[in-house]
Amino acid sequence: MSANPTGRVAGKLALVTGAAQGLGRAHCTLLAQEGARVLCTDLNAAGAAETAELINAECGAGMAYSIGHDVTSQADWTAAVEAAQDHLGGLSVLVNNAGIGVAGNIETCTFEDWRRAFAVNVDSAFLGCQTALPLMRDHQPGSIVNISSIAGLIASDTMPAYNASKAAIWMLTKSVALHCGKRGWNIRCNSVHPTFVDTPILDGIGRNAGIEKDVIVGKLARQIPLGRIGEPREIAQGVLYLASDESSFMTGAELKLDGGISAM
């Protein structure tokens, strides 16, 4: 398959964080399949490079590039945006996807883990929006997509750091949307709120708990009205919609991709 000149995001220039695996790889792949050129970034530089190589093998050379990127570092964000200019020729789509899960209830969660959750989940999105906006203003229309979680809208007694950090992304998104709108920029900002998704994170949870992945998936699926967990491409489809001009009148909003769990 070569680049799709008539795809839903043909001509878009996208930077996606956390691109080495899971949701990030799915976002990068679908955006490229629909015509966008993509910069894949991740702390795991080798994984990001593999994502870019897979995309170029499928969609054609020059559709994807990669860099190592610590999303908690202001200097790394400056370098990432410069790389978008160098490799892509600009930036019109930013997907703040990188994030981590942090366990522990209010009594057992350490302050160190709390701060790490906010650094990776929230500081990264703040720095990404702040650093990317000057370049995005030169490539309007633009779209910022912040990956939050249904856990940012529905609380649990077992994950205060994750709940709070994902809720912060939700509100940050609205503030950025209003900022851009009030300045007359055609740059939208929306958040995506998935529930449990079949990514390598589930493998790690199983290993740490000594439980088979199938058992974990079954327990999670029973909490979801549709009776199953999500697939990465199903979340990427939402990102694709928000990155495309199809969502041109949508900003400051939240897209729930949760199998109905928030309706309960």
PDB file of C-alpha atoms in Angstrom, residues 17-28 41-42 44 47-48 50-51 97 99 199-201 203 232:
ATOM      1  CA  THR A  17       3.633  10.394  21.632  1.00  0.00           C
ATOM      2  CA  GLY A  18       3.829   6.966  23.262  1.00  0.00           C
ATOM      3  CA  ALA A  19       4.102   5.500  19.781  1.00  0.00           C
ATOM      4  CA  ALA A  20       6.210   2.425  20.525  1.00  0.00           C
ATOM      5  CA  GLN A  21       3.291   0.054  21.128  1.00  0.00           C
ATOM      6  CA  GLY A  22      -0.376  -0.304  21.992  1.00  0.00           C
ATOM      7  CA  LEU A  23      -2.615   2.681  21.418  1.00  0.00           C
ATOM      8  CA  GLY A  24       0.182   4.917  20.182  1.00  0.00           C
ATOM      9  CA  ARG A  25       1.194   2.498  17.457  1.00  0.00           C
ATOM     10  CA  ALA A  26      -2.460   2.084  16.454  1.00  0.00           C
ATOM     11  CA  HIS A  27      -2.940   5.870  16.219  1.00  0.00           C
ATOM     12  CA  CYS A  28       0.189   6.310  14.091  1.00  0.00           C
ATOM     13  CA  THR A  41       7.872   9.566  19.484  1.00  0.00           C
ATOM     14  CA  ASP A  42       8.499   7.515  22.585  1.00  0.00           C
ATOM     15  CA  ASN A  44      11.450   3.714  23.950  1.00  0.00           C
ATOM     16  CA  GLY A  47       9.966   0.825  19.675  1.00  0.00           C
ATOM     17  CA  ALA A  48       9.083   4.147  18.052  1.00  0.00           C
ATOM     18  CA  GLU A  50       9.873  -0.016  14.736  1.00  0.00           C
ATOM     19  CA  THR A  51       6.459   1.657  14.473  1.00  0.00           C
ATOM     20  CA  ASN A  97      -1.021   9.708  23.930  1.00  0.00           C
ATOM     21  CA  GLY A  99       0.703   7.847  29.748  1.00  0.00           C
ATOM     22  CA  THR A 199      -2.715  -3.477  24.881  1.00  0.00           C
ATOM     23  CA  PRO A 200       0.624  -4.752  26.257  1.00  0.00           C
ATOM     24  CA  ILE A 201      -0.231  -3.028  29.542  1.00  0.00           C
ATOM     25  CA  ASP A 203       0.276  -8.381  29.786  1.00  0.00           C
ATOM     26  CA  PRO A 232      -6.536  -0.419  19.908  1.00  0.00           C
TER      27      PRO A 232
END
